[in-house]
Coordinates of C-alpha atoms in Angstrom, one line a residue:
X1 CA -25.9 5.5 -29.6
X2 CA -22.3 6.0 -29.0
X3 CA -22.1 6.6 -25.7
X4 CA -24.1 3.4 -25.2
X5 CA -21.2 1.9 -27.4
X6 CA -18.3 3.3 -25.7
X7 CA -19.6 2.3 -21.9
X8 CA -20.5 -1.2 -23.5
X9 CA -17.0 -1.4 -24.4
X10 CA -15.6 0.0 -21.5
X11 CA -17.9 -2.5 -18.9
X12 CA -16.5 -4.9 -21.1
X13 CA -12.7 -4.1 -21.0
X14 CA -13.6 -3.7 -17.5
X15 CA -14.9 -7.1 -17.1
X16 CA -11.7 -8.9 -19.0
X17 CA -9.5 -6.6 -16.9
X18 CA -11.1 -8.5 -13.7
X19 CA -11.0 -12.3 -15.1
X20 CA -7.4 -11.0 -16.4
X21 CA -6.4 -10.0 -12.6
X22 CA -8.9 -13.0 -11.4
X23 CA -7.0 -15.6 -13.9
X24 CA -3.3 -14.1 -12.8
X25 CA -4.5 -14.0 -8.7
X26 CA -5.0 -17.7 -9.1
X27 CA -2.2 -18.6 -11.5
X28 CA 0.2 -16.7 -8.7
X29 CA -1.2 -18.1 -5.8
X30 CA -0.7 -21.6 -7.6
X31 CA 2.7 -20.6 -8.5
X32 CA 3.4 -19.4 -5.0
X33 CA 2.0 -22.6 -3.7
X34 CA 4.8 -24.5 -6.3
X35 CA 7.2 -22.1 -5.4
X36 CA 6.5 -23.5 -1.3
X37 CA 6.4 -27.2 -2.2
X38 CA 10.3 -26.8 -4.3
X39 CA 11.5 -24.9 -1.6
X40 CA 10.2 -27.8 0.8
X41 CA 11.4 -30.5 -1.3
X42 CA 14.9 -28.7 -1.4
X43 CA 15.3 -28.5 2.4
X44 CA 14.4 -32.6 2.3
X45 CA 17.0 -33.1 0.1
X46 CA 19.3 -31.0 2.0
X47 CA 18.1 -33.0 5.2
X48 CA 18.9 -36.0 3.5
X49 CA 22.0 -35.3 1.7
X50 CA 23.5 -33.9 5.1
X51 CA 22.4 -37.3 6.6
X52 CA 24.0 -39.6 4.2
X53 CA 27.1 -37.4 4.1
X54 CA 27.0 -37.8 8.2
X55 CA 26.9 -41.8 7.3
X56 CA 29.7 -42.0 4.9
X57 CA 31.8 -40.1 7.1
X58 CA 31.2 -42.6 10.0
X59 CA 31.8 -45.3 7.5
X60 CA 35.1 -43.6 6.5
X61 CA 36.3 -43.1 9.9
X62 CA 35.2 -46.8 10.7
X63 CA 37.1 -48.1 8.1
X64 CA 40.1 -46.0 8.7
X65 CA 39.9 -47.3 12.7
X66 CA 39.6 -50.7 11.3
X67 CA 42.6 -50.2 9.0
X68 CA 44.9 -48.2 12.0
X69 CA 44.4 -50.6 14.5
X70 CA 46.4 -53.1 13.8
X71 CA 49.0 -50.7 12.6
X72 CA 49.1 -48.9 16.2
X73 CA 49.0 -52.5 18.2
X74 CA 52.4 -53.1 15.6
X75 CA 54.0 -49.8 16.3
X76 CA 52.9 -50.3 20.2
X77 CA 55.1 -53.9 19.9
X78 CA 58.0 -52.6 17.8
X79 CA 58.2 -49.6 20.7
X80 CA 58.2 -52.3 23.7
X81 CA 60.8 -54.1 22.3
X82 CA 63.1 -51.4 21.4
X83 CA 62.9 -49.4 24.9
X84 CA 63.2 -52.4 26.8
X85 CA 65.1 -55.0 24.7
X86 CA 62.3 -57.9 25.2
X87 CA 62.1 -59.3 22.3
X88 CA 59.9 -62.1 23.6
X89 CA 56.9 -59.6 22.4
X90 CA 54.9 -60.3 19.7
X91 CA 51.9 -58.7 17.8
X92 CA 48.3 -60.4 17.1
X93 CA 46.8 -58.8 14.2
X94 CA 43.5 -59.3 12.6
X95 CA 41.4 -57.9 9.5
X96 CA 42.9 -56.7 6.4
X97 CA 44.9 -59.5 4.7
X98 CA 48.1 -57.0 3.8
X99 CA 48.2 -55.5 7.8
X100 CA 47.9 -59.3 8.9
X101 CA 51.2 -60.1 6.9
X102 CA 52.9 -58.0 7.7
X103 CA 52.3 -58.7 11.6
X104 CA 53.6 -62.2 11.2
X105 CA 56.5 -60.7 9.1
X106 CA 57.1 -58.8 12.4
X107 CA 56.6 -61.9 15.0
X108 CA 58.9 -63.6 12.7
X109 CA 61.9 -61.1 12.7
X110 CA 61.0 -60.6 16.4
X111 CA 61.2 -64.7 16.9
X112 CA 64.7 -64.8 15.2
X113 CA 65.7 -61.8 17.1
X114 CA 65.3 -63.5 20.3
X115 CA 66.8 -66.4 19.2
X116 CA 70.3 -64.2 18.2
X117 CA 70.1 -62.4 21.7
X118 CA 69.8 -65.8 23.4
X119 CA 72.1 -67.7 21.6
X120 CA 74.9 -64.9 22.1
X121 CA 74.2 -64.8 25.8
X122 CA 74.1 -68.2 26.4
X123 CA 77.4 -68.4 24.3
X124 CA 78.8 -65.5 26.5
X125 CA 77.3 -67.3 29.7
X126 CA 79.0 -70.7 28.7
X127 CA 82.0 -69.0 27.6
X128 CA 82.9 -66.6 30.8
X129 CA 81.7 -69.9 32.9
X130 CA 84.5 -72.0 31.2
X131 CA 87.4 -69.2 31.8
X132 CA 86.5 -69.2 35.4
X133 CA 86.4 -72.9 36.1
X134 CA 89.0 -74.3 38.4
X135 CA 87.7 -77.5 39.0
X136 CA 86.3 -80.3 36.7
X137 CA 83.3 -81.0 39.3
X138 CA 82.6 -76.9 39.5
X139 CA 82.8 -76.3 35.6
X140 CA 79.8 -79.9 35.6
X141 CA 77.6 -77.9 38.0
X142 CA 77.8 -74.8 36.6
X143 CA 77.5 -76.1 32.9
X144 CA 74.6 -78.6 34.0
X145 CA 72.8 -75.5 36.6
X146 CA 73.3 -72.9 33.5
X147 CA 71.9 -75.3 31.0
X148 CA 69.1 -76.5 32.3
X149 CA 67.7 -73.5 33.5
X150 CA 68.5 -71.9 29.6
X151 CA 66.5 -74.7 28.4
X152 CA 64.0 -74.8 31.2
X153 CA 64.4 -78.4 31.9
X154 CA 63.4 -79.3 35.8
X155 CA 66.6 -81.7 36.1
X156 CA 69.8 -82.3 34.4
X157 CA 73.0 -84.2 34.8
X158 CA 76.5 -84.1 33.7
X159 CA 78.1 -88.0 33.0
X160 CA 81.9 -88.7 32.3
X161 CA 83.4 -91.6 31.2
X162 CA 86.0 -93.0 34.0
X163 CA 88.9 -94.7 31.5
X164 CA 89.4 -96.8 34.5
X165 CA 86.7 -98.8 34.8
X166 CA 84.7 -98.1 31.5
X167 CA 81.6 -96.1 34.4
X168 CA 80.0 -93.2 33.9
X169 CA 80.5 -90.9 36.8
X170 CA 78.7 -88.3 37.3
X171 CA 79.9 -85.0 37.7
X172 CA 77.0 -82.8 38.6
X173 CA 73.1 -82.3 38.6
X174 CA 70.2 -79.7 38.6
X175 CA 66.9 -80.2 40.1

């Protein structure tokens, strides 16, 4: 009777050993397959975090251009007039509010600028003009030539008044 005990128990440790390995085959092979699906759910992410790092770098750099520009056309305008003294140039800035100021801070200065240089020039001009004058008639030409072309007019005339006879005469002209 005991040997028909001891293989009863044994067919039946035998049999839970199987549903044991059966039961542990399928709960690895669903843990393998979990084990797959994280892995591929971690490369998505990856995907898509290295994507929308790729965006927010363009965006950055965008923003950066956006915010350089204007800075570069400035320096570009502050170089022109300081190599060749025209100071006639000026800067057209657009976008952020703080950049745009301080463009038409710069247009302003350059504006006053070349009012300075002309005024001193034309002062110069006027004044070397009136040391070399010999005649009355000369210094009216020269004056009324000089003058209008300073101004840009397309004519211009130089009038005394003759003590004489009360007339204006006139004493030169541009055209």
């Amino acid at each position: 009777i005991q040997a028909k005990t001891g293989k009863n128990i044994m067919d039946r440790l035998r049999s839970m050993v199987d549903q044991f390995i059966s039961v542990e085959e399928t709960l690895m092979a669903k843990r393998l397959e979990a084990s797959k699906n994280v892995e591929e759910l971690g490369n998505r992410i990856s995907i898509m975090g290295g994507v929308i790092g790729v965006l927010i770098g363009m965006i950055i750099i965008l923003l950066v251009h956006r915010a350089v520009r204007p800075l570069k056309k400035l320096t570009e305008t502050m170089d022109i007039i300081s190599t060749s003294n025209n100071y006639s140039q000026r800067v057209e800035i657009e976008g952020m509010v703080e950049v745009k100021r301080i463009g038409d801070v710069f247009n302003r200065m350059a504006q006053n600028t070349e009012d300075q240089v002309w005024l001193k020039s034309t002062t110069s001009d006027f004044s070397q003009t009136l040391q070399e004058a010999e005649d009355l008639q000369i210094l009216a030409k020269q004056l009324v030539s000089m003058i209008s072309k300073r101004l840009k007019c397309g004519f211009g005339a130089f009038y005394l008044l003759n003590p004489k006879d009360g007339l204006y005469e006139l004493q030169g002209s541009y055209n």
